[in-house]
Amino acid sequence: MGKVTGFLEIDRQVHKYQPASDRIRHFREFTLPLSDSEVEKQAARCMDCGIPFCHGPTGCPVHNQIPDWNDLVYNGEWETAIRNLHSTNNFPEFTGRICPAPCEEACTLNLEDIPVAIKTVEQALADKAYEIGYIRPYPPLMKTGRRVAIIGSGPAGMAAAQQLGRAGHEVHVYERESRPGGLMRYGIPDFKIEKHFIDRRIEQMQGEGVTFFCGVNIGVDRSVDSLLAEYDAVLYCGGSETPRAAGIPGADLEGVHDAMPYLVQQNRRVGGEDIQSVAWAAPEILANGQHVVVVGGGDTASDCVGTAFRQGAVRVTQLDIRPQPPEKEDKLSVWPYWATKMRTSSSQAEGANREFQVATLEFIGEDGRLVGVKCCEVDEKRKPIAGKEFVIRADLAFIAIGFAGPFRKGVLTELDGRMKTITDNRRSTNIAASDRDYRTSMDRLFAAGDARRGQSLVVWAIREGRQAARAIDEALMGASLLPR
């Protein structure tokens, strides 16, 4: 906790943003950080609430000890707070930027809509860690002689690699793309997280003995069987990247795209890379001067909105089949869980037109090119209402309705019929493995992250990577000192 009466004396304050008119002119991050003294005041608001739901299963998947480091920050003990934070979270500079902060939803003060600014304090701690030189290699004192291969270098793969490397194992990470980071690098726009944060962590991990092999598509360029023959254990962290089929007529028109190729192209463009990707090859997609429609209401859809504005789109409309949620939730029936309520992302606040309770019936084309999107209002069962059809002008349309599991081409194709998969109630086909031992149906092959869990948050991927690392360490050594 922080100051006992801090929540009564200090108003909640979070990062401010650059004005929308300024930030849409670039792809850099646009948050305006608080001063150290202001962060200490925000940490002081952490109250003696009795049961801190913020770091329980409802609040923080990695179980950050939030009251502890809030108290340390309030007392000016920044370095001790940084060590505490890193004891549960390998990459707080990632989560401090792109996590939606379920911890704040679970905060006791959220009952009054004034939760502790946990995400703001976390990001400040992570940035302070670099400022004081805390983020440096911490190589293991002893080597075990065991070798582990990790397929995929997203947050799950990175977290597992760092944990296993620090346990003394020789760790090799295989990445399909030209640089590590997975969809955190190529799917999340730079205006949400600049990629030098990933580069700095990769440099740290290399200093700890982790080796990265980029441009190697396992299952295509090299077989999983060859990894199993060479390594003592293999961890599959391939993510959930197969776009969910929309089944909308006209989806094959020129100008209609899945969301991820568009986002990957722009991230590669900002990073100075060739815009084509091993997995997301597509014609060049640019929104400048275009009328854009985004189908879907989640984070990926919002990222398309912000990217389109920065590319110079004339108009951006976002379609969501769900009803418009209430402005406020019923706290007593929802808290401390994540509530369904009206939320406006920074990208949506830049000028998007949002249509709720609307189904996308058809993409309309002329001479094979998209010219409009036919929509219809729907009832509570998401069935179109007769006579409520309308057409939105569109030069570009992006489908962002989620992902259906890992790519089939590659690991899943090679191991088809040998590795058990499971289809969950979100229509996602994932690798079958428990969250206790992370073992697949194949000996010495483990799975973690979105490939096992289904599409989720970066913080969940970090948790899965850490837990899988402990499971592998136990399997190799008989016991483990790594935390779960």
Tab-separated table of C-alpha atoms in Angstrom:
chain	number	residue	atom	x	y	z
A	1	MET	CA	0.000	0.000	0.000
A	2	GLY	CA	1.009	3.659	-0.185
A	3	LYS	CA	-0.121	6.433	2.143
A	4	VAL	CA	-3.020	5.370	4.358
A	5	THR	CA	-5.061	8.477	3.552
A	6	GLY	CA	-3.541	9.113	0.132
A	7	PHE	CA	-6.659	8.111	-1.786
A	8	LEU	CA	-8.599	10.775	0.134
A	9	GLU	CA	-6.047	13.545	-0.387
A	10	ILE	CA	-4.751	13.000	-3.929
A	11	ASP	CA	-6.781	12.983	-7.142
A	12	ARG	CA	-6.199	10.247	-9.714
A	13	GLN	CA	-3.909	11.361	-12.524
A	14	VAL	CA	-2.661	9.359	-15.515
A	15	HIS	CA	-0.504	10.043	-18.532
A	16	LYS	CA	-1.738	12.777	-20.817
A	17	TYR	CA	-1.693	12.422	-24.620
A	18	GLN	CA	-0.472	14.742	-27.325
A	19	PRO	CA	-3.488	16.390	-29.031
A	20	ALA	CA	-4.990	14.180	-31.743
A	21	SER	CA	-4.226	16.817	-34.373
A	22	ASP	CA	-0.524	16.477	-33.538
A	23	ARG	CA	-0.155	12.763	-32.910
A	24	ILE	CA	-1.774	11.617	-36.169
A	25	ARG	CA	1.128	13.265	-38.000
A	26	HIS	CA	3.626	10.637	-36.828
A	27	PHE	CA	3.929	7.000	-35.737
A	28	ARG	CA	5.839	7.617	-32.506
A	29	GLU	CA	4.452	7.120	-29.008
A	30	PHE	CA	2.441	10.130	-27.885
A	31	THR	CA	2.033	9.756	-24.126
A	32	LEU	CA	3.377	12.583	-21.986
A	33	PRO	CA	5.042	11.044	-18.911
A	34	LEU	CA	4.514	12.290	-15.379
A	35	SER	CA	7.408	13.569	-13.281
A	36	ASP	CA	8.854	11.317	-10.589
A	37	SER	CA	7.174	13.349	-7.855
A	38	GLU	CA	3.798	13.060	-9.601
A	39	VAL	CA	4.255	9.294	-9.962
A	40	GLU	CA	5.070	9.029	-6.260
A	41	LYS	CA	1.830	10.856	-5.474
A	42	GLN	CA	-0.142	8.420	-7.612
A	43	ALA	CA	1.536	5.476	-5.893
A	44	ALA	CA	0.561	7.047	-2.543
A	45	ARG	CA	-3.124	6.570	-3.465
A	46	CYS	CA	-2.795	2.771	-3.042
A	47	MET	CA	-4.936	2.182	0.022
A	48	ASP	CA	-4.921	-0.439	2.768
A	49	CYS	CA	-7.841	-2.251	1.131
A	50	GLY	CA	-7.476	-5.567	2.959
A	51	ILE	CA	-7.694	-7.913	-0.033
A	52	PRO	CA	-5.761	-6.485	-3.008
A	53	PHE	CA	-7.729	-7.903	-5.938
A	54	CYS	CA	-5.406	-5.976	-8.272
A	55	HIS	CA	-2.754	-8.700	-8.161
A	56	GLY	CA	-5.044	-11.687	-7.715
A	57	PRO	CA	-6.357	-13.869	-10.553
A	58	THR	CA	-9.001	-11.284	-11.453
A	59	GLY	CA	-6.516	-8.426	-11.750
A	60	CYS	CA	-3.012	-9.294	-12.929
A	61	PRO	CA	-2.209	-12.535	-14.802
A	62	VAL	CA	1.500	-12.320	-13.807
A	63	HIS	CA	0.548	-11.493	-10.198
A	64	ASN	CA	2.505	-8.250	-9.983
A	65	GLN	CA	2.841	-7.299	-6.300
A	66	ILE	CA	1.194	-3.954	-6.933
A	67	PRO	CA	0.627	-2.711	-3.353
A	68	ASP	CA	4.255	-3.530	-2.532
A	69	TRP	CA	5.838	-1.538	-5.334
A	70	ASN	CA	3.355	1.282	-4.962
A	71	ASP	CA	4.481	1.614	-1.339
A	72	LEU	CA	8.149	1.532	-2.401
A	73	VAL	CA	7.605	4.228	-5.035
A	74	TYR	CA	5.671	6.375	-2.559
A	75	ASN	CA	8.667	6.172	-0.224
A	76	GLY	CA	11.126	7.010	-3.010
A	77	GLU	CA	12.674	3.521	-3.093
A	78	TRP	CA	12.556	3.257	-6.871
A	79	GLU	CA	15.298	0.668	-7.370
A	80	THR	CA	13.786	-1.743	-4.848
A	81	ALA	CA	10.403	-1.234	-6.524
A	82	ILE	CA	11.968	-2.023	-9.905
A	83	ARG	CA	13.423	-5.275	-8.553
A	84	ASN	CA	10.059	-6.199	-7.087
A	85	LEU	CA	8.273	-5.525	-10.374
A	86	HIS	CA	10.789	-7.554	-12.394
A	87	SER	CA	10.435	-10.490	-10.014
A	88	THR	CA	7.000	-11.192	-11.510
A	89	ASN	CA	7.107	-9.508	-14.927
A	90	ASN	CA	10.010	-9.843	-17.368
A	91	PHE	CA	8.885	-6.963	-19.547
A	92	PRO	CA	6.996	-4.243	-17.645
A	93	GLU	CA	7.835	-1.686	-20.348
A	94	PHE	CA	5.610	-3.763	-22.671
A	95	THR	CA	2.698	-4.230	-20.294
A	96	GLY	CA	2.974	-0.662	-19.004
A	97	ARG	CA	2.238	0.491	-22.533
A	98	ILE	CA	-0.105	-2.016	-24.155
A	99	CYS	CA	-1.882	-3.875	-21.368
A	100	PRO	CA	-5.517	-2.716	-20.906
A	101	ALA	CA	-4.920	-2.774	-17.133
A	102	PRO	CA	-7.393	-5.310	-15.690
A	103	CYS	CA	-5.591	-4.541	-12.411
A	104	GLU	CA	-7.173	-1.089	-12.387
A	105	GLU	CA	-10.597	-2.603	-13.037
A	106	ALA	CA	-10.029	-4.818	-9.975
A	107	CYS	CA	-8.783	-1.953	-7.779
A	108	THR	CA	-10.986	-1.318	-4.759
A	109	LEU	CA	-11.034	2.386	-5.597
A	110	ASN	CA	-12.627	1.495	-8.942
A	111	LEU	CA	-15.844	1.050	-6.979
A	112	GLU	CA	-15.806	4.856	-6.998
A	113	ASP	CA	-14.403	5.081	-10.563
A	114	ILE	CA	-11.080	6.441	-9.295
A	115	PRO	CA	-8.725	3.432	-9.349
A	116	VAL	CA	-5.044	3.764	-8.541
A	117	ALA	CA	-3.112	4.682	-11.708
A	118	ILE	CA	-1.329	1.312	-11.677
A	119	LYS	CA	-0.458	1.240	-15.371
A	120	THR	CA	1.051	4.730	-15.208
A	121	VAL	CA	3.219	3.774	-12.214
A	122	GLU	CA	4.281	0.525	-13.905
A	123	GLN	CA	5.406	2.288	-17.076
A	124	ALA	CA	7.266	4.881	-15.019
A	125	LEU	CA	9.053	2.103	-13.116
A	126	ALA	CA	9.988	0.301	-16.324
A	127	ASP	CA	11.365	3.462	-17.903
A	128	LYS	CA	13.246	4.340	-14.711
A	129	ALA	CA	14.860	0.888	-14.813
A	130	TYR	CA	16.541	1.775	-18.107
A	131	GLU	CA	17.428	5.249	-16.883
A	132	ILE	CA	19.375	3.930	-13.876
A	133	GLY	CA	21.005	1.054	-15.770
A	134	TYR	CA	19.072	-1.772	-14.119
A	135	ILE	CA	18.239	-3.383	-17.468
A	136	ARG	CA	21.500	-5.132	-18.213
A	137	PRO	CA	22.412	-8.793	-18.770
A	138	TYR	CA	22.129	-11.088	-15.758
A	139	PRO	CA	23.843	-14.277	-17.015
A	140	PRO	CA	23.499	-17.482	-14.970
A	141	LEU	CA	26.270	-18.400	-12.563
A	142	MET	CA	26.229	-22.034	-13.707
A	143	LYS	CA	25.278	-23.870	-16.896
A	144	THR	CA	23.153	-27.027	-16.787
A	145	GLY	CA	24.310	-28.507	-20.070
A	146	ARG	CA	20.689	-28.835	-21.231
A	147	ARG	CA	19.513	-27.287	-24.501
A	148	VAL	CA	16.054	-25.851	-25.238
A	149	ALA	CA	14.626	-24.618	-28.558
A	150	ILE	CA	11.805	-22.085	-28.617
A	151	ILE	CA	9.679	-21.599	-31.727
A	152	GLY	CA	8.449	-18.010	-31.894
A	153	SER	CA	9.827	-14.845	-30.328
A	154	GLY	CA	6.673	-13.068	-29.250
A	155	PRO	CA	6.155	-12.154	-25.574
A	156	ALA	CA	5.556	-15.797	-24.542
A	157	GLY	CA	8.669	-17.024	-26.330
A	158	MET	CA	10.761	-14.120	-25.063
A	159	ALA	CA	9.643	-14.591	-21.442
A	160	ALA	CA	10.298	-18.337	-21.558
A	161	ALA	CA	13.694	-17.794	-23.193
A	162	GLN	CA	14.815	-15.304	-20.559
A	163	GLN	CA	13.677	-17.491	-17.669
A	164	LEU	CA	15.254	-20.660	-19.073
A	165	GLY	CA	18.478	-18.827	-19.936
A	166	ARG	CA	18.756	-17.499	-16.388
A	167	ALA	CA	18.182	-21.030	-15.089
A	168	GLY	CA	21.392	-22.025	-16.883
A	169	HIS	CA	20.050	-23.761	-19.968
A	170	GLU	CA	21.321	-23.110	-23.479
A	171	VAL	CA	18.379	-21.456	-25.225
A	172	HIS	CA	17.913	-21.018	-28.976
A	173	VAL	CA	14.929	-19.018	-30.255
A	174	TYR	CA	13.709	-19.555	-33.830
A	175	GLU	CA	11.758	-16.708	-35.430
A	176	ARG	CA	10.035	-16.803	-38.810
A	177	GLU	CA	10.317	-13.058	-39.429
A	178	SER	CA	13.467	-10.992	-39.942
A	179	ARG	CA	13.500	-9.560	-36.390
A	180	PRO	CA	12.375	-10.904	-32.993
A	181	GLY	CA	9.212	-9.757	-31.248
A	182	GLY	CA	6.381	-11.585	-33.001
A	183	LEU	CA	3.133	-9.667	-33.399
A	184	MET	CA	4.258	-7.363	-30.614
A	185	ARG	CA	6.769	-6.014	-33.146
A	186	TYR	CA	4.837	-6.491	-36.369
A	187	GLY	CA	1.188	-6.340	-35.292
A	188	ILE	CA	1.056	-3.570	-32.681
A	189	PRO	CA	1.663	-0.080	-34.140
A	190	ASP	CA	4.676	1.986	-33.115
A	191	PHE	CA	2.423	4.699	-31.738
A	192	LYS	CA	1.453	2.208	-29.010
A	193	ILE	CA	4.908	0.747	-28.413
A	194	GLU	CA	8.100	1.816	-30.142
A	195	LYS	CA	10.211	-1.134	-31.167
A	196	HIS	CA	13.455	0.003	-29.576
A	197	PHE	CA	12.020	-1.326	-26.313
A	198	ILE	CA	11.963	-4.802	-27.863
A	199	ASP	CA	15.464	-4.335	-29.285
A	200	ARG	CA	16.839	-3.412	-25.859
A	201	ARG	CA	15.364	-6.554	-24.295
A	202	ILE	CA	16.750	-8.727	-27.108
A	203	GLU	CA	20.194	-7.210	-26.500
A	204	GLN	CA	19.876	-7.953	-22.782
A	205	MET	CA	18.828	-11.558	-23.444
A	206	GLN	CA	21.680	-12.096	-25.874
A	207	GLY	CA	24.024	-10.900	-23.134
A	208	GLU	CA	22.502	-13.593	-20.918
A	209	GLY	CA	23.296	-16.290	-23.472
A	210	VAL	CA	20.050	-16.572	-25.447
A	211	THR	CA	20.614	-17.031	-29.204
A	212	PHE	CA	18.105	-15.831	-31.808
A	213	PHE	CA	17.810	-17.356	-35.278
A	214	CYS	CA	15.612	-15.085	-37.410
A	215	GLY	CA	14.269	-15.852	-40.881
A	216	VAL	CA	13.796	-19.528	-39.989
A	217	ASN	CA	10.248	-20.796	-40.471
A	218	ILE	CA	10.002	-24.003	-38.458
A	219	GLY	CA	7.965	-26.596	-40.305
A	220	VAL	CA	9.032	-25.065	-43.627
A	221	ASP	CA	12.736	-24.187	-43.535
A	222	ARG	CA	13.522	-26.657	-40.770
A	223	SER	CA	11.451	-29.477	-39.286
A	224	VAL	CA	10.200	-29.789	-35.734
A	225	ASP	CA	11.539	-33.343	-35.737
A	226	SER	CA	15.063	-32.018	-36.315
A	227	LEU	CA	14.687	-29.727	-33.286
A	228	LEU	CA	13.434	-32.610	-31.133
A	229	ALA	CA	16.460	-34.654	-32.210
A	230	GLU	CA	18.901	-31.862	-31.353
A	231	TYR	CA	17.422	-30.330	-28.185
A	232	ASP	CA	16.346	-31.684	-24.820
A	233	ALA	CA	13.036	-29.813	-25.025
A	234	VAL	CA	11.164	-27.711	-27.588
A	235	LEU	CA	8.626	-25.003	-26.701
A	236	TYR	CA	6.134	-23.882	-29.345
A	237	CYS	CA	5.064	-20.230	-28.935
A	238	GLY	CA	3.820	-19.577	-32.463
A	239	GLY	CA	0.963	-17.280	-31.473
A	240	SER	CA	-2.583	-17.160	-32.828
A	241	GLU	CA	-2.351	-15.634	-36.288
A	242	THR	CA	-4.872	-17.288	-38.611
A	243	PRO	CA	-7.520	-14.634	-39.392
A	244	ARG	CA	-11.017	-15.730	-38.492
A	245	ALA	CA	-13.104	-16.251	-41.613
A	246	ALA	CA	-15.730	-13.518	-41.920
A	247	GLY	CA	-17.863	-15.215	-44.578
A	248	ILE	CA	-18.878	-11.842	-46.036
A	249	PRO	CA	-19.724	-11.791	-49.758
A	250	GLY	CA	-17.317	-9.647	-51.756
A	251	ALA	CA	-14.346	-10.256	-49.453
A	252	ASP	CA	-12.264	-11.097	-52.534
A	253	LEU	CA	-12.661	-7.597	-54.008
A	254	GLU	CA	-9.617	-5.397	-54.484
A	255	GLY	CA	-9.473	-3.108	-51.460
A	256	VAL	CA	-10.735	-5.666	-48.920
A	257	HIS	CA	-8.037	-7.022	-46.608
A	258	ASP	CA	-7.575	-8.870	-43.361
A	259	ALA	CA	-6.306	-6.464	-40.712
A	260	MET	CA	-2.959	-8.044	-39.960
A	261	PRO	CA	-1.268	-7.725	-43.375
A	262	TYR	CA	-2.081	-4.008	-43.232
A	263	LEU	CA	-0.627	-3.531	-39.751
A	264	VAL	CA	2.430	-5.672	-40.482
A	265	GLN	CA	3.167	-3.677	-43.628
A	266	GLN	CA	3.104	-0.369	-41.790
A	267	ASN	CA	5.235	-1.653	-38.925
A	268	ARG	CA	7.811	-2.949	-41.376
A	269	ARG	CA	7.673	0.368	-43.222
A	270	VAL	CA	8.314	2.304	-39.997
A	271	GLY	CA	11.106	-0.128	-39.111
A	272	GLY	CA	12.855	0.410	-42.430
A	273	GLU	CA	12.204	-3.147	-43.620
A	274	ASP	CA	10.786	-4.516	-46.847
A	275	ILE	CA	7.021	-4.275	-46.386
A	276	GLN	CA	6.411	-7.885	-47.410
A	277	SER	CA	6.412	-10.543	-44.706
A	278	VAL	CA	6.983	-14.283	-44.771
A	279	ALA	CA	3.447	-14.847	-43.529
A	280	TRP	CA	1.608	-11.684	-44.560
A	281	ALA	CA	2.550	-11.082	-48.192
A	282	ALA	CA	0.030	-8.712	-49.818
A	283	PRO	CA	-0.078	-5.838	-52.309
A	284	GLU	CA	0.974	-2.516	-50.815
A	285	ILE	CA	-1.901	-1.119	-48.751
A	286	LEU	CA	-2.125	2.608	-48.016
A	287	ALA	CA	-5.100	4.595	-46.735
A	288	ASN	CA	-4.075	8.102	-47.818
A	289	GLY	CA	-7.037	9.907	-49.404
A	290	GLN	CA	-9.292	6.863	-48.848
A	291	HIS	CA	-12.640	6.220	-47.210
A	292	VAL	CA	-11.920	3.351	-44.808
A	293	VAL	CA	-14.249	0.874	-43.114
A	294	VAL	CA	-13.001	-1.351	-40.292
A	295	VAL	CA	-15.100	-4.409	-39.437
A	296	GLY	CA	-14.666	-5.373	-35.780
A	297	GLY	CA	-14.647	-3.708	-32.383
A	298	GLY	CA	-11.494	-4.952	-30.684
A	299	ASP	CA	-7.908	-3.800	-30.255
A	300	THR	CA	-6.793	-4.903	-33.721
A	301	ALA	CA	-9.631	-2.934	-35.288
A	302	SER	CA	-8.647	0.101	-33.233
A	303	ASP	CA	-5.041	-0.254	-34.411
A	304	CYS	CA	-6.289	-0.194	-38.018
A	305	VAL	CA	-8.206	2.996	-37.247
A	306	GLY	CA	-5.147	4.780	-35.816
A	307	THR	CA	-2.909	3.581	-38.655
A	308	ALA	CA	-5.384	4.750	-41.302
A	309	PHE	CA	-5.582	8.237	-39.786
A	310	ARG	CA	-1.789	8.509	-39.745
A	311	GLN	CA	-1.646	7.495	-43.385
A	312	GLY	CA	-4.062	10.278	-44.288
A	313	ALA	CA	-7.458	8.598	-44.556
A	314	VAL	CA	-10.329	10.955	-45.387
A	315	ARG	CA	-12.858	9.132	-43.238
A	316	VAL	CA	-12.714	6.041	-41.017
A	317	THR	CA	-15.818	4.127	-39.939
A	318	GLN	CA	-15.700	1.256	-37.474
A	319	LEU	CA	-18.477	-1.350	-37.482
A	320	ASP	CA	-19.290	-3.364	-34.362
A	321	ILE	CA	-22.022	-5.998	-34.341
A	322	ARG	CA	-22.342	-5.718	-30.558
A	323	PRO	CA	-24.770	-3.242	-28.955
A	324	GLN	CA	-23.344	0.024	-27.714
A	325	PRO	CA	-22.372	-0.716	-24.116
A	326	PRO	CA	-23.501	1.419	-21.173
A	327	GLU	CA	-21.380	4.356	-20.070
A	328	LYS	CA	-21.030	2.831	-16.601
A	329	GLU	CA	-21.229	-0.735	-15.340
A	330	ASP	CA	-23.125	-2.026	-12.306
A	331	LYS	CA	-20.165	-2.199	-9.941
A	332	LEU	CA	-21.778	-4.502	-7.390
A	333	SER	CA	-22.538	-7.176	-9.995
A	334	VAL	CA	-19.279	-6.956	-11.988
A	335	TRP	CA	-16.365	-5.749	-9.840
A	336	PRO	CA	-13.554	-6.884	-9.567
A	337	TYR	CA	-13.878	-8.468	-13.012
A	338	TRP	CA	-13.403	-6.747	-16.364
A	339	ALA	CA	-16.581	-4.830	-17.104
A	340	THR	CA	-18.418	-4.340	-20.372
A	341	LYS	CA	-18.813	-0.596	-20.662
A	342	MET	CA	-18.292	2.169	-23.184
A	343	ARG	CA	-14.576	2.571	-23.827
A	344	THR	CA	-12.927	4.864	-26.363
A	345	SER	CA	-9.391	4.047	-27.449
A	346	SER	CA	-6.901	6.776	-28.316
A	347	SER	CA	-7.251	5.799	-31.988
A	348	GLN	CA	-11.048	6.027	-31.924
A	349	ALA	CA	-10.750	9.422	-30.233
A	350	GLU	CA	-8.824	10.663	-33.272
A	351	GLY	CA	-12.045	10.935	-35.235
A	352	ALA	CA	-13.497	7.510	-36.018
A	353	ASN	CA	-17.202	7.106	-36.768
A	354	ARG	CA	-18.411	4.181	-34.669
A	355	GLU	CA	-21.486	2.180	-35.657
A	356	PHE	CA	-22.824	-0.243	-33.053
A	357	GLN	CA	-25.250	-3.146	-33.435
A	358	VAL	CA	-24.558	-3.275	-37.156
A	359	ALA	CA	-23.877	-6.347	-39.299
A	360	THR	CA	-21.710	-6.261	-42.409
A	361	LEU	CA	-23.825	-7.894	-45.133
A	362	GLU	CA	-21.701	-7.441	-48.238
A	363	PHE	CA	-18.717	-5.685	-49.764
A	364	ILE	CA	-19.924	-3.907	-52.888
A	365	GLY	CA	-17.641	-3.590	-55.876
A	366	GLU	CA	-17.414	-2.104	-59.357
A	367	ASP	CA	-15.059	-3.652	-61.904
A	368	GLY	CA	-13.614	-5.830	-59.168
A	369	ARG	CA	-12.820	-2.894	-56.877
A	370	LEU	CA	-14.454	-2.075	-53.521
A	371	VAL	CA	-16.743	0.955	-53.589
A	372	GLY	CA	-18.994	0.418	-50.572
A	373	VAL	CA	-20.029	-1.736	-47.637
A	374	LYS	CA	-23.644	-2.853	-47.270
A	375	CYS	CA	-24.684	-2.922	-43.609
A	376	CYS	CA	-27.812	-3.530	-41.591
A	377	GLU	CA	-28.914	-2.863	-38.058
A	378	VAL	CA	-29.392	-6.068	-36.048
A	379	ASP	CA	-31.607	-7.156	-33.156
A	380	GLU	CA	-30.477	-8.488	-29.790
A	381	LYS	CA	-29.810	-11.888	-31.412
A	382	ARG	CA	-27.607	-10.227	-34.043
A	383	LYS	CA	-30.156	-10.926	-36.772
A	384	PRO	CA	-30.588	-8.240	-39.502
A	385	ILE	CA	-33.689	-6.097	-39.154
A	386	ALA	CA	-35.669	-5.803	-42.385
A	387	GLY	CA	-35.691	-2.296	-43.832
A	388	LYS	CA	-32.664	-1.172	-41.784
A	389	GLU	CA	-30.062	-1.681	-44.511
A	390	PHE	CA	-27.657	1.092	-45.525
A	391	VAL	CA	-24.478	1.473	-47.559
A	392	ILE	CA	-21.240	3.173	-46.462
A	393	ARG	CA	-18.843	4.467	-49.074
A	394	ALA	CA	-15.530	2.605	-48.859
A	395	ASP	CA	-12.298	2.501	-50.838
A	396	LEU	CA	-10.599	0.255	-48.282
A	397	ALA	CA	-12.040	-2.237	-45.811
A	398	PHE	CA	-10.234	-4.160	-43.097
A	399	ILE	CA	-11.615	-7.278	-41.430
A	400	ALA	CA	-10.564	-7.404	-37.768
A	401	ILE	CA	-12.796	-9.975	-36.083
A	402	GLY	CA	-10.181	-12.071	-34.315
A	403	PHE	CA	-7.962	-15.067	-34.927
A	404	ALA	CA	-8.680	-18.774	-35.273
A	405	GLY	CA	-5.425	-20.227	-33.959
A	406	PRO	CA	-1.821	-20.686	-35.138
A	407	PHE	CA	-0.961	-20.683	-38.825
A	408	ARG	CA	-1.573	-24.089	-40.360
A	409	LYS	CA	1.432	-23.849	-42.681
A	410	GLY	CA	4.514	-24.776	-40.729
A	411	VAL	CA	4.464	-26.549	-37.381
A	412	LEU	CA	0.811	-27.640	-37.507
A	413	THR	CA	1.120	-28.984	-41.051
A	414	GLU	CA	4.227	-30.994	-40.197
A	415	LEU	CA	2.732	-32.423	-37.016
A	416	ASP	CA	-0.796	-32.959	-38.350
A	417	GLY	CA	-2.199	-36.106	-36.772
A	418	ARG	CA	0.685	-36.376	-34.306
A	419	MET	CA	0.048	-33.389	-32.034
A	420	LYS	CA	-3.392	-33.027	-30.456
A	421	THR	CA	-5.286	-29.783	-30.976
A	422	ILE	CA	-8.552	-28.548	-29.514
A	423	THR	CA	-11.228	-26.129	-30.717
A	424	ASP	CA	-12.530	-23.820	-27.991
A	425	ASN	CA	-15.809	-21.953	-27.748
A	426	ARG	CA	-14.254	-18.927	-29.463
A	427	ARG	CA	-13.897	-20.934	-32.692
A	428	SER	CA	-10.136	-21.074	-32.225
A	429	THR	CA	-8.155	-24.263	-32.855
A	430	ASN	CA	-5.292	-24.308	-30.366
A	431	ILE	CA	-2.550	-26.671	-29.242
A	432	ALA	CA	-3.799	-29.040	-26.550
A	433	ALA	CA	-1.648	-28.577	-23.426
A	434	SER	CA	-2.560	-27.903	-19.802
A	435	ASP	CA	-1.579	-24.763	-17.907
A	436	ARG	CA	0.096	-26.936	-15.263
A	437	ASP	CA	2.838	-28.662	-17.258
A	438	TYR	CA	2.386	-27.129	-20.753
A	439	ARG	CA	3.130	-30.514	-22.355
A	440	THR	CA	1.641	-31.349	-25.725
A	441	SER	CA	0.701	-34.876	-26.784
A	442	MET	CA	4.246	-35.288	-28.160
A	443	ASP	CA	7.178	-36.162	-25.918
A	444	ARG	CA	9.471	-33.208	-25.049
A	445	LEU	CA	7.318	-30.763	-27.044
A	446	PHE	CA	5.667	-28.023	-24.985
A	447	ALA	CA	3.331	-25.171	-26.002
A	448	ALA	CA	2.505	-21.789	-24.446
A	449	GLY	CA	1.038	-18.391	-25.234
A	450	ASP	CA	-1.709	-17.715	-27.750
A	451	ALA	CA	-0.915	-20.951	-29.621
A	452	ARG	CA	-2.118	-22.823	-26.534
A	453	ARG	CA	-4.502	-20.368	-24.923
A	454	GLY	CA	-6.018	-18.666	-27.966
A	455	GLN	CA	-5.714	-14.968	-28.786
A	456	SER	CA	-5.227	-12.969	-25.619
A	457	LEU	CA	-3.256	-10.164	-23.988
A	458	VAL	CA	0.503	-9.654	-23.943
A	459	VAL	CA	0.434	-9.988	-20.150
A	460	TRP	CA	-1.145	-13.446	-20.468
A	461	ALA	CA	1.550	-14.433	-22.975
A	462	ILE	CA	4.269	-13.376	-20.520
A	463	ARG	CA	2.599	-15.404	-17.776
A	464	GLU	CA	2.374	-18.473	-19.996
A	465	GLY	CA	6.000	-18.153	-21.076
A	466	ARG	CA	7.171	-17.886	-17.462
A	467	GLN	CA	5.084	-20.843	-16.345
A	468	ALA	CA	6.142	-22.974	-19.310
A	469	ALA	CA	9.779	-22.178	-18.519
A	470	ARG	CA	9.333	-23.531	-15.016
A	471	ALA	CA	7.586	-26.650	-16.343
A	472	ILE	CA	10.448	-27.301	-18.780
A	473	ASP	CA	13.061	-26.656	-16.091
A	474	GLU	CA	11.322	-29.172	-13.815
A	475	ALA	CA	11.111	-31.715	-16.613
A	476	LEU	CA	14.818	-31.362	-17.404
A	477	MET	CA	16.221	-31.042	-13.881
A	478	GLY	CA	13.660	-32.775	-11.645
A	479	ALA	CA	13.025	-29.550	-9.718
A	480	SER	CA	12.999	-25.817	-10.406
A	481	LEU	CA	13.658	-22.596	-8.561
A	482	LEU	CA	11.910	-20.559	-11.245
A	483	PRO	CA	8.650	-18.910	-10.089
A	484	ARG	CA	5.325	-19.932	-11.588
